[in-house]
Amino acid sequence: MKKIIKSAMLLLCSVCILTACEDDRDSNPTLQKPTPGSLVLNTPAMAANATYDLANSSNLIFTLGSLPDYGFPAYTTYTLAVSLNADMSHAVDVATTPYAQFEVDAASLAATLTTMATDAGKNDADFPLDIPIYFQARGAATQYAGNAIAGTEIASNVVSLSKVHLLYSLPPVNTPDNIYLVGSFNGWSWDTSLSMVQCYDGPNVFWHLVYIDGSGIKFNTNKSWDGGEKGIAGLNSISGDKAGDIQDSGDGNIASSNPGWYLMIITCSVSGRDIIYDVQFNEPNVWLMGTITAKADWSELEEGMKFEVPATADGEFVSPAFANNSSGDGGVRAYVKVPGFDWWKSEFMVFDKKIVYRAMGGDQDRIEGFAGQKLYLNFGKETGEIK
C-alpha cells in the first residue's frame, strides 16, 4: 500500500513539473517577423481633391489603420517619411511616435520640402510650387534603450497628397557675424580661440593676425567642433602675397610651408544657400599712425613706421620708437592695411593692456604717447602695452 501511495505521489509531482514547464513556455512567447502589408498608413480623407496650403496650416495628421503583429504586444516605434517621388527615393523622416498617429508640423514640413526641392534643382524664383508629395511609415519593435530589434522592421504602403501649395520656406542665408580661429597656436581650444575682426563698413570682411605652422588652423562661425568648422577644403579661393605658402596640413587643416605670422582676411558672400569664403594670406604688417609718427601727416603705410614681426607664436609685434609726443586729436594709432579699405577701418588700440579693435564701432578714445616710447602687441593673447 505504501508503495502504491509513493508511486502516486511521484506521478503527481511529474505532472506538476510538466505543467510548470509548459506555463513557462507560454509566458515567454517567440518574437515573430511581421507579415508584409500588416502596417497600413491611412490616406487622409481630403487627399484626393484638396489643396494643402502649408503656409496656412498648423499641422497634418496621419493615422495607421493596422499595426504589425509580433506575436505579443511589443513596444514599437513608428516613423513617417516624406518624399517628392512616388518611389520614396530621397525620403526624409518628419515624425516619430510609439502611437498609431503622426502629427506633422506644417511649417517644419514646408522647410523640409523646400530644401528637398532646391536640392532637386529648383531655384527661389520657381516658388510657389503646387506639387504632389508622398508619405510612408515604418515600424520596428524596439528594445528598452530604443534600439530596433533586428528582423522586426516593416514598411507601410505609400500615400500621396496630390496637391500641396508650397511657398519658399527657408530663412535667408546671411554672411556670418562672427568667425573664430583655432590651431596649434592655442592648443586647438575654442575657449581661447581668436575672434576675427570685421572691417568698418565691411561687415562681410574679417581679418586677424594669426600664426600658421605645418599643423595649421581651422575657422568656424561658432566656438565649437560642431561640424561647421572649415579647413583647407572650405576655402573657395586663396589669394594674397603669401598665398603660395598655404597648403593642406595632410589632415585637412589650413597649414603653411613657411611657419610664421600672416594677416588673414576672409571675405564672405552668399551663393544660393552656400556661404562663400574667399581668403587672403598677406604679409603680417602692422603700422603706426598719427601725430607720433615721423611725418605726422596721416599718410598710409608711412616708411619706417612698420612694426617688427616676431618669429614665434607667442612673440610680440614691436613698433618703431615714437618720433613725437602725441598732440591735438592725434594720440597713438595703429592699424593693419586691408585691401580696399582706408586705414581707420581696420585700426585698433591698447586699453588697460588689452587690444581693442574698432571693427564696426565708433571712433576710439585717444591714448597719449611720448617720443621714444614703443607699442608692444601680442596678437595671440590679444594684449599690448605702451612703454
mmCIF file of N, CA and C in Angstrom, residues 113-210:
data_model
loop_
_atom_site.group_PDB
_atom_site.id
_atom_site.type_symbol
_atom_site.label_atom_id
_atom_site.label_comp_id
_atom_site.label_asym_id
_atom_site.label_seq_id
_atom_site.Cartn_x
_atom_site.Cartn_y
_atom_site.Cartn_z
ATOM 1 N N LEU A 113 10.458 70.323 -47.273
ATOM 2 C CA LEU A 113 10.132 70.189 -48.694
ATOM 3 C C LEU A 113 10.858 71.232 -49.537
ATOM 4 N N THR A 114 11.023 72.433 -49.002
ATOM 5 C CA THR A 114 11.765 73.474 -49.735
ATOM 6 C C THR A 114 13.214 73.046 -49.941
ATOM 7 N N THR A 115 13.823 72.507 -48.898
ATOM 8 C CA THR A 115 15.194 72.004 -49.021
ATOM 9 C C THR A 115 15.270 70.893 -50.054
ATOM 10 N N MET A 116 14.307 69.974 -50.016
ATOM 11 C CA MET A 116 14.305 68.863 -50.974
ATOM 12 C C MET A 116 14.138 69.366 -52.403
ATOM 13 N N ALA A 117 13.260 70.372 -52.572
ATOM 14 C CA ALA A 117 13.030 70.911 -53.916
ATOM 15 C C ALA A 117 14.260 71.643 -54.441
ATOM 16 N N THR A 118 14.918 72.432 -53.593
ATOM 17 C CA THR A 118 16.124 73.148 -54.047
ATOM 18 C C THR A 118 17.263 72.167 -54.310
ATOM 19 N N ASP A 119 17.354 71.106 -53.506
ATOM 20 C CA ASP A 119 18.364 70.077 -53.768
ATOM 21 C C ASP A 119 18.114 69.380 -55.100
ATOM 22 N N ALA A 120 16.835 69.342 -55.513
ATOM 23 C CA ALA A 120 16.469 68.703 -56.780
ATOM 24 C C ALA A 120 16.591 69.646 -57.962
ATOM 25 N N GLY A 121 17.023 70.894 -57.709
ATOM 26 C CA GLY A 121 17.289 71.814 -58.807
ATOM 27 C C GLY A 121 16.391 73.026 -58.892
ATOM 28 N N LYS A 122 15.407 73.151 -57.999
ATOM 29 C CA LYS A 122 14.545 74.324 -58.030
ATOM 30 C C LYS A 122 15.286 75.536 -57.474
ATOM 31 N N ASN A 123 14.966 76.718 -58.013
ATOM 32 C CA ASN A 123 15.529 77.979 -57.530
ATOM 33 C C ASN A 123 14.468 78.766 -56.778
ATOM 34 N N ASP A 124 14.913 79.802 -56.058
ATOM 35 C CA ASP A 124 13.972 80.636 -55.301
ATOM 36 C C ASP A 124 12.842 81.142 -56.192
ATOM 37 N N ALA A 125 13.173 81.498 -57.429
ATOM 38 C CA ALA A 125 12.188 82.083 -58.336
ATOM 39 C C ALA A 125 11.133 81.084 -58.787
ATOM 40 N N ASP A 126 11.379 79.793 -58.622
ATOM 41 C CA ASP A 126 10.416 78.760 -59.034
ATOM 42 C C ASP A 126 9.240 78.638 -58.076
ATOM 43 N N PHE A 127 9.358 79.228 -56.895
ATOM 44 C CA PHE A 127 8.314 79.128 -55.878
ATOM 45 C C PHE A 127 7.306 80.261 -56.055
ATOM 46 N N PRO A 128 6.024 80.058 -55.670
ATOM 47 C CA PRO A 128 5.475 78.870 -55.013
ATOM 48 C C PRO A 128 5.287 77.707 -55.972
ATOM 49 N N LEU A 129 5.238 76.508 -55.408
ATOM 50 C CA LEU A 129 5.050 75.282 -56.171
ATOM 51 C C LEU A 129 3.744 74.625 -55.752
ATOM 52 N N ASP A 130 3.071 74.000 -56.705
ATOM 53 C CA ASP A 130 1.921 73.134 -56.416
ATOM 54 C C ASP A 130 2.323 71.745 -56.870
ATOM 55 N N ILE A 131 2.597 70.872 -55.924
ATOM 56 C CA ILE A 131 3.223 69.586 -56.218
ATOM 57 C C ILE A 131 2.570 68.460 -55.419
ATOM 58 N N PRO A 132 2.656 67.229 -55.939
ATOM 59 C CA PRO A 132 2.271 66.073 -55.114
ATOM 60 C C PRO A 132 3.435 65.684 -54.213
ATOM 61 N N ILE A 133 3.127 65.193 -53.034
ATOM 62 C CA ILE A 133 4.158 64.672 -52.145
ATOM 63 C C ILE A 133 3.705 63.326 -51.611
ATOM 64 N N TYR A 134 4.645 62.531 -51.136
ATOM 65 C CA TYR A 134 4.372 61.140 -50.803
ATOM 66 C C TYR A 134 4.882 60.822 -49.398
ATOM 67 N N PHE A 135 4.109 59.960 -48.703
ATOM 68 C CA PHE A 135 4.450 59.589 -47.338
ATOM 69 C C PHE A 135 4.465 58.069 -47.199
ATOM 70 N N GLN A 136 5.326 57.592 -46.332
ATOM 71 C CA GLN A 136 5.386 56.170 -45.996
ATOM 72 C C GLN A 136 5.791 56.030 -44.533
ATOM 73 N N ALA A 137 5.164 55.093 -43.844
ATOM 74 C CA ALA A 137 5.503 54.831 -42.448
ATOM 75 C C ALA A 137 6.395 53.598 -42.349
ATOM 76 N N ARG A 138 7.200 53.575 -41.309
ATOM 77 C CA ARG A 138 7.999 52.397 -40.982
ATOM 78 C C ARG A 138 7.770 52.063 -39.514
ATOM 79 N N GLY A 139 7.852 50.803 -39.201
ATOM 80 C CA GLY A 139 7.712 50.383 -37.819
ATOM 81 C C GLY A 139 8.784 49.378 -37.464
ATOM 82 N N ALA A 140 9.125 49.304 -36.199
ATOM 83 C CA ALA A 140 10.093 48.316 -35.716
ATOM 84 C C ALA A 140 9.894 48.128 -34.223
ATOM 85 N N ALA A 141 9.914 46.877 -33.786
ATOM 86 C CA ALA A 141 9.917 46.611 -32.355
ATOM 87 C C ALA A 141 11.248 47.089 -31.802
ATOM 88 N N THR A 142 11.190 47.715 -30.636
ATOM 89 C CA THR A 142 12.408 48.312 -30.090
ATOM 90 C C THR A 142 12.701 47.800 -28.691
ATOM 91 N N GLN A 143 13.980 47.798 -28.366
ATOM 92 C CA GLN A 143 14.428 47.424 -27.036
ATOM 93 C C GLN A 143 14.189 48.579 -26.071
ATOM 94 N N TYR A 144 14.436 48.287 -24.800
ATOM 95 C CA TYR A 144 14.228 49.302 -23.768
ATOM 96 C C TYR A 144 15.060 50.557 -24.054
ATOM 97 N N ALA A 145 16.287 50.376 -24.595
ATOM 98 C CA ALA A 145 17.171 51.508 -24.882
ATOM 99 C C ALA A 145 16.769 52.269 -26.130
ATOM 100 N N GLY A 146 15.743 51.757 -26.847
ATOM 101 C CA GLY A 146 15.278 52.447 -28.038
ATOM 102 C C GLY A 146 15.843 51.918 -29.332
ATOM 103 N N ASN A 147 16.715 50.906 -29.276
ATOM 104 C CA ASN A 147 17.298 50.343 -30.486
ATOM 105 C C ASN A 147 16.328 49.362 -31.136
ATOM 106 N N ALA A 148 16.235 49.404 -32.467
ATOM 107 C CA ALA A 148 15.351 48.491 -33.195
ATOM 108 C C ALA A 148 15.861 47.064 -33.067
ATOM 109 N N ILE A 149 14.917 46.132 -32.928
ATOM 110 C CA ILE A 149 15.268 44.711 -32.869
ATOM 111 C C ILE A 149 15.373 44.187 -34.297
ATOM 112 N N ALA A 150 16.491 43.581 -34.620
ATOM 113 C CA ALA A 150 16.745 43.092 -35.978
ATOM 114 C C ALA A 150 15.636 42.147 -36.417
ATOM 115 N N GLY A 151 15.190 42.306 -37.663
ATOM 116 C CA GLY A 151 14.186 41.424 -38.224
ATOM 117 C C GLY A 151 12.759 41.851 -37.985
ATOM 118 N N THR A 152 12.568 42.969 -37.244
ATOM 119 C CA THR A 152 11.194 43.413 -36.944
ATOM 120 C C THR A 152 10.767 44.614 -37.780
ATOM 121 N N GLU A 153 11.660 45.099 -38.631
ATOM 122 C CA GLU A 153 11.339 46.288 -39.407
ATOM 123 C C GLU A 153 10.282 45.982 -40.471
ATOM 124 N N ILE A 154 9.400 46.939 -40.691
ATOM 125 C CA ILE A 154 8.365 46.783 -41.703
ATOM 126 C C ILE A 154 7.995 48.153 -42.237
ATOM 127 N N ALA A 155 7.706 48.231 -43.548
ATOM 128 C CA ALA A 155 7.308 49.480 -44.188
ATOM 129 C C ALA A 155 5.849 49.397 -44.598
ATOM 130 N N SER A 156 5.178 50.541 -44.574
ATOM 131 C CA SER A 156 3.764 50.599 -44.955
ATOM 132 C C SER A 156 3.623 50.848 -46.445
ATOM 133 N N ASN A 157 2.398 50.947 -46.852
ATOM 134 C CA ASN A 157 2.066 51.431 -48.188
ATOM 135 C C ASN A 157 2.443 52.909 -48.307
ATOM 136 N N VAL A 158 2.483 53.419 -49.540
ATOM 137 C CA VAL A 158 2.772 54.828 -49.800
ATOM 138 C C VAL A 158 1.456 55.552 -50.060
ATOM 139 N N VAL A 159 1.255 56.693 -49.402
ATOM 140 C CA VAL A 159 0.075 57.516 -49.667
ATOM 141 C C VAL A 159 0.540 58.869 -50.189
ATOM 142 N N SER A 160 -0.311 59.531 -50.921
ATOM 143 C CA SER A 160 0.080 60.802 -51.528
ATOM 144 C C SER A 160 -0.921 61.897 -51.185
ATOM 145 N N LEU A 161 -0.389 63.107 -51.137
ATOM 146 C CA LEU A 161 -1.212 64.311 -51.147
ATOM 147 C C LEU A 161 -1.013 64.888 -52.540
ATOM 148 N N SER A 162 -2.069 64.900 -53.330
ATOM 149 C CA SER A 162 -1.913 65.176 -54.759
ATOM 150 C C SER A 162 -1.569 66.619 -55.081
ATOM 151 N N LYS A 163 -1.926 67.554 -54.178
ATOM 152 C CA LYS A 163 -1.644 68.955 -54.481
ATOM 153 C C LYS A 163 -1.292 69.694 -53.193
ATOM 154 N N VAL A 164 -0.023 69.997 -53.050
ATOM 155 C CA VAL A 164 0.468 70.749 -51.890
ATOM 156 C C VAL A 164 1.003 72.085 -52.384
ATOM 157 N N HIS A 165 0.480 73.168 -51.806
ATOM 158 C CA HIS A 165 0.933 74.517 -52.176
ATOM 159 C C HIS A 165 2.104 74.873 -51.274
ATOM 160 N N LEU A 166 3.257 75.040 -51.902
ATOM 161 C CA LEU A 166 4.500 75.218 -51.148
ATOM 162 C C LEU A 166 5.145 76.561 -51.473
ATOM 163 N N LEU A 167 5.217 77.438 -50.470
ATOM 164 C CA LEU A 167 5.992 78.668 -50.589
ATOM 165 C C LEU A 167 7.452 78.380 -50.277
ATOM 166 N N TYR A 168 8.323 79.273 -50.712
ATOM 167 C CA TYR A 168 9.731 79.137 -50.334
ATOM 168 C C TYR A 168 9.820 79.362 -48.828
ATOM 169 N N SER A 169 10.251 78.338 -48.114
ATOM 170 C CA SER A 169 10.102 78.337 -46.655
ATOM 171 C C SER A 169 11.402 78.182 -45.898
ATOM 172 N N LEU A 170 12.483 78.645 -46.463
ATOM 173 C CA LEU A 170 13.756 78.615 -45.759
ATOM 174 C C LEU A 170 14.156 80.031 -45.364
ATOM 175 N N PRO A 171 14.752 80.199 -44.198
ATOM 176 C CA PRO A 171 15.215 81.533 -43.810
ATOM 177 C C PRO A 171 16.337 81.983 -44.736
ATOM 178 N N PRO A 172 16.519 83.283 -44.912
ATOM 179 C CA PRO A 172 17.601 83.749 -45.784
ATOM 180 C C PRO A 172 18.962 83.339 -45.237
ATOM 181 N N VAL A 173 19.878 83.071 -46.137
ATOM 182 C CA VAL A 173 21.260 82.775 -45.745
ATOM 183 C C VAL A 173 22.030 84.083 -45.725
ATOM 184 N N ASN A 174 22.620 84.401 -44.603
ATOM 185 C CA ASN A 174 23.370 85.647 -44.448
ATOM 186 C C ASN A 174 24.835 85.353 -44.172
ATOM 187 N N THR A 175 25.674 86.311 -44.461
ATOM 188 C CA THR A 175 27.073 86.168 -44.077
ATOM 189 C C THR A 175 27.176 86.177 -42.558
ATOM 190 N N PRO A 176 28.184 85.538 -41.997
ATOM 191 C CA PRO A 176 28.258 85.400 -40.537
ATOM 192 C C PRO A 176 28.566 86.709 -39.833
ATOM 193 N N ASP A 177 28.175 86.752 -38.569
ATOM 194 C CA ASP A 177 28.514 87.885 -37.713
ATOM 195 C C ASP A 177 29.836 87.670 -36.989
ATOM 196 N N ASN A 178 30.256 86.413 -36.889
ATOM 197 C CA ASN A 178 31.486 86.084 -36.161
ATOM 198 C C ASN A 178 32.231 84.968 -36.877
ATOM 199 N N ILE A 179 33.559 85.045 -36.817
ATOM 200 C CA ILE A 179 34.416 83.958 -37.279
ATOM 201 C C ILE A 179 35.524 83.786 -36.243
ATOM 202 N N TYR A 180 35.777 82.539 -35.850
ATOM 203 C CA TYR A 180 36.763 82.240 -34.816
ATOM 204 C C TYR A 180 37.849 81.330 -35.382
ATOM 205 N N LEU A 181 39.080 81.548 -34.892
ATOM 206 C CA LEU A 181 40.239 80.790 -35.353
ATOM 207 C C LEU A 181 40.807 79.938 -34.227
ATOM 208 N N VAL A 182 41.137 78.675 -34.554
ATOM 209 C CA VAL A 182 41.885 77.818 -33.628
ATOM 210 C C VAL A 182 43.010 77.133 -34.402
ATOM 211 N N GLY A 183 43.998 76.672 -33.651
ATOM 212 C CA GLY A 183 45.115 75.983 -34.277
ATOM 213 C C GLY A 183 46.096 75.525 -33.229
ATOM 214 N N SER A 184 47.240 75.094 -33.690
ATOM 215 C CA SER A 184 48.266 74.668 -32.736
ATOM 216 C C SER A 184 48.720 75.835 -31.867
ATOM 217 N N PHE A 185 48.536 77.070 -32.355
ATOM 218 C CA PHE A 185 48.963 78.249 -31.587
ATOM 219 C C PHE A 185 48.232 78.360 -30.250
ATOM 220 N N ASN A 186 47.019 77.743 -30.138
ATOM 221 C CA ASN A 186 46.285 77.814 -28.868
ATOM 222 C C ASN A 186 45.808 76.440 -28.399
ATOM 223 N N GLY A 187 46.479 75.395 -28.897
ATOM 224 C CA GLY A 187 46.116 74.046 -28.473
ATOM 225 C C GLY A 187 44.770 73.589 -28.986
ATOM 226 N N TRP A 188 44.293 74.185 -30.078
ATOM 227 C CA TRP A 188 43.035 73.798 -30.722
ATOM 228 C C TRP A 188 41.834 73.945 -29.781
ATOM 229 N N SER A 189 41.869 74.940 -28.939
ATOM 230 C CA SER A 189 40.783 75.147 -27.978
ATOM 231 C C SER A 189 39.896 76.309 -28.414
ATOM 232 N N TRP A 190 38.607 76.052 -28.561
ATOM 233 C CA TRP A 190 37.679 77.125 -28.910
ATOM 234 C C TRP A 190 37.523 78.113 -27.758
ATOM 235 N N ASP A 191 37.833 77.677 -26.546
ATOM 236 C CA ASP A 191 37.714 78.572 -25.391
ATOM 237 C C ASP A 191 38.687 79.746 -25.485
ATOM 238 N N THR A 192 39.815 79.526 -26.137
ATOM 239 C CA THR A 192 40.810 80.595 -26.292
ATOM 240 C C THR A 192 41.019 80.957 -27.767
ATOM 241 N N SER A 193 39.997 80.713 -28.567
ATOM 242 C CA SER A 193 40.100 80.998 -29.999
ATOM 243 C C SER A 193 40.228 82.497 -30.240
ATOM 244 N N LEU A 194 40.781 82.841 -31.399
ATOM 245 C CA LEU A 194 40.870 84.243 -31.807
ATOM 246 C C LEU A 194 39.591 84.636 -32.527
ATOM 247 N N SER A 195 39.025 85.754 -32.137
ATOM 248 C CA SER A 195 37.829 86.268 -32.789
ATOM 249 C C SER A 195 38.249 87.213 -33.905
ATOM 250 N N MET A 196 37.957 86.840 -35.148
ATOM 251 C CA MET A 196 38.340 87.694 -36.263
ATOM 252 C C MET A 196 37.566 89.008 -36.210
ATOM 253 N N VAL A 197 38.156 90.044 -36.806
ATOM 254 C CA VAL A 197 37.655 91.416 -36.670
ATOM 255 C C VAL A 197 36.972 91.849 -37.963
ATOM 256 N N GLN A 198 35.762 92.391 -37.836
ATOM 257 C CA GLN A 198 35.083 92.935 -39.005
ATOM 258 C C GLN A 198 35.647 94.308 -39.353
ATOM 259 N N CYS A 199 35.735 94.572 -40.640
ATOM 260 C CA CYS A 199 36.156 95.896 -41.088
ATOM 261 C C CYS A 199 34.994 96.879 -40.960
ATOM 262 N N TYR A 200 35.317 98.109 -40.566
ATOM 263 C CA TYR A 200 34.302 99.158 -40.540
ATOM 264 C C TYR A 200 33.769 99.353 -41.961
ATOM 265 N N ASP A 201 32.435 99.402 -42.094
ATOM 266 C CA ASP A 201 31.767 99.498 -43.396
ATOM 267 C C ASP A 201 31.936 98.237 -44.228
ATOM 268 N N GLY A 202 32.444 97.178 -43.640
ATOM 269 C CA GLY A 202 32.610 95.923 -44.367
ATOM 270 C C GLY A 202 32.274 94.745 -43.480
ATOM 271 N N PRO A 203 31.000 94.586 -43.069
ATOM 272 C CA PRO A 203 30.651 93.518 -42.125
ATOM 273 C C PRO A 203 30.886 92.118 -42.649
ATOM 274 N N ASN A 204 31.067 91.983 -43.964
ATOM 275 C CA ASN A 204 31.339 90.661 -44.535
ATOM 276 C C ASN A 204 32.836 90.409 -44.722
ATOM 277 N N VAL A 205 33.675 91.333 -44.242
ATOM 278 C CA VAL A 205 35.133 91.189 -44.377
ATOM 279 C C VAL A 205 35.739 91.108 -42.975
ATOM 280 N N PHE A 206 36.442 90.002 -42.717
ATOM 281 C CA PHE A 206 37.041 89.735 -41.412
ATOM 282 C C PHE A 206 38.558 89.627 -41.550
ATOM 283 N N TRP A 207 39.276 90.078 -40.505
ATOM 284 C CA TRP A 207 40.730 89.967 -40.551
ATOM 285 C C TRP A 207 41.269 89.637 -39.159
ATOM 286 N N HIS A 208 42.468 89.076 -39.147
ATOM 287 C CA HIS A 208 43.218 88.908 -37.905
ATOM 288 C C HIS A 208 44.630 88.474 -38.256
ATOM 289 N N LEU A 209 45.554 88.829 -37.399
ATOM 290 C CA LEU A 209 46.909 88.308 -37.498
ATOM 291 C C LEU A 209 46.930 86.961 -36.790
ATOM 292 N N VAL A 210 47.475 85.945 -37.453
ATOM 293 C CA VAL A 210 47.461 84.589 -36.900
ATOM 294 C C VAL A 210 48.750 83.869 -37.268
#
